[in-house]
Amino acid sequence: MRYLFLLNPTAGKRDCTTGLTPAIHAAAGRAGIPPEKLQVVVTQYAGHARALAAEAARTAEAEGEPVRIWTAGGDGTFNEALTGANGCALAAVGCLPFGSGNDFLRTYGTREEFSDLDAQFAGGAVDIDLMETDLGLSATICAAGLDAQVAYGIPQFRRIPFCGGEMAYALSIVRQLCGHIGRKVAFTIDGEELTVDCLMCAVCNGRTYGGGFYAAPEARPDDGWLDVFIIRRVGRLTIARLLGMYKGGKHFRDGALTEQAKPYFLYRRAKCVSLRPTDGRGPIVATADGECAPCEAITARLRPLAGHVLLPKPAYERFMAQRASV
Ligand SMILES: Nc1ncnc2c1ncn2[C@@H]1O[C@H](COP(=O)(O)OP(=O)(O)OP(=O)(O)O)[C@@H](O)[C@H]1O
């Protein structure tokens, strides 16, 4: 077995590379991993983690030796490595949370569990479903509408001097709320055709996105289903209350929408979801695992158990126990 760590120095609020490299070597020593089997690389550019993971997967295939790859960064870096290693049964990808959102891990455990290097080395690989989307592979959630528009607007405000992350986020929200709210969207959800005047929608393999919005609080990433939530268009005064419910995952319990959510939400389970705006207002902004872009149409298709991911020991044990109980 080989072990590869890909450290993104630009992820999150501070460069993770300095302290982390010796900590990885120390934890590998405690886990009895020979130094020649371990490699720690700092990424040099956007897309580098994908190239390095793809190369490690090719080597694993050529030499018949499995590789465990961890990214230190956020969901973007993790997604790059997952994409690079995709299709290789001998490669599994994990994450050390050093990003700003780190939504991937919230489906499986806590930030503390994923930050624990000893638990990471003692953990294991599990197979999860992935989504093939127009924005690339996704392990978590593909969403479109108001929240994606807010995320898409943030970088423009970040360019303003003295405008930090939270201020840029707040300004992007204000701009969206001052503009036209809601889109008319035509959905194809497996065989069902549906047109909805909606605020936003989320096609979920994992549970959270946007830095902890529990869009699909009960989603199981290995059940062969995508959970689809569509939020109907509401007035500005209702948006804050609705987003509060949505962020906390209070719209869904025991496999169904809660009574308070029913007037505002539509829920479906599906294998393939397509959507396109039909209101003539141009493309709709969509987001998936850190990627964000305007799209004329989006399709998210389930790829059952196509992802091989690494979970730290406590999360791995919970995942396996849950799988055994189904
Ligand atoms: N050396 C580098 N220089 C510039 N960009 C890089 C470098 N290494 C990686 N990147 C890019 O940085 C981007 C952002 O990283 P990432 O998404 O992991 O962190 P984040 O945005 O802070 O966290 P999150 O996505 O969880 O909110 C990734 O898309 C990746 O391509």
XYZ file of C-alpha atoms and ligand atoms in Angstrom, residues 8-12 43-47 73-77 80 99-102 290, ligand 1:
52
model
C -3.446 22.807 -1.022
C -1.685 25.897 0.401
C -4.436 28.238 -0.873
C -7.456 26.483 0.683
C -9.229 27.908 3.722
C -0.132 21.512 -4.981
C 1.246 24.235 -7.238
C -1.821 25.273 -9.236
C -5.560 24.688 -9.596
C -5.995 21.249 -11.149
C -7.862 21.532 1.721
C -11.548 21.971 1.028
C -14.159 20.301 -1.117
C -12.585 21.613 -4.334
C -9.256 19.875 -3.711
C -10.098 17.136 -7.877
C -10.928 24.363 3.576
C -13.638 26.879 4.304
C -16.665 24.631 3.741
C -15.603 20.969 3.871
C -17.018 23.827 -4.971
N -1.246 26.020 -5.410
C -2.454 26.421 -5.782
N -2.659 27.675 -6.250
C -3.888 28.120 -6.597
N -5.011 27.369 -6.509
C -4.867 26.127 -6.054
C -3.610 25.585 -5.674
N -3.793 24.320 -5.249
C -5.122 24.068 -5.387
N -5.763 25.156 -5.863
C -7.215 25.331 -6.090
O -7.805 25.927 -4.942
C -9.205 25.753 -5.085
C -9.927 25.957 -3.768
O -9.619 24.926 -2.892
P -10.683 24.207 -1.956
O -12.039 24.180 -2.564
O -10.086 22.914 -1.575
O -10.689 25.147 -0.683
P -11.814 26.110 -0.111
O -12.509 26.811 -1.238
O -11.163 26.946 0.932
O -12.768 25.098 0.639
P -14.290 24.620 0.379
O -14.403 24.237 -1.083
O -14.475 23.441 1.275
O -15.147 25.791 0.754
C -9.372 24.372 -5.691
O -10.352 24.421 -6.703
C -7.985 24.061 -6.298
O -8.064 23.798 -7.675
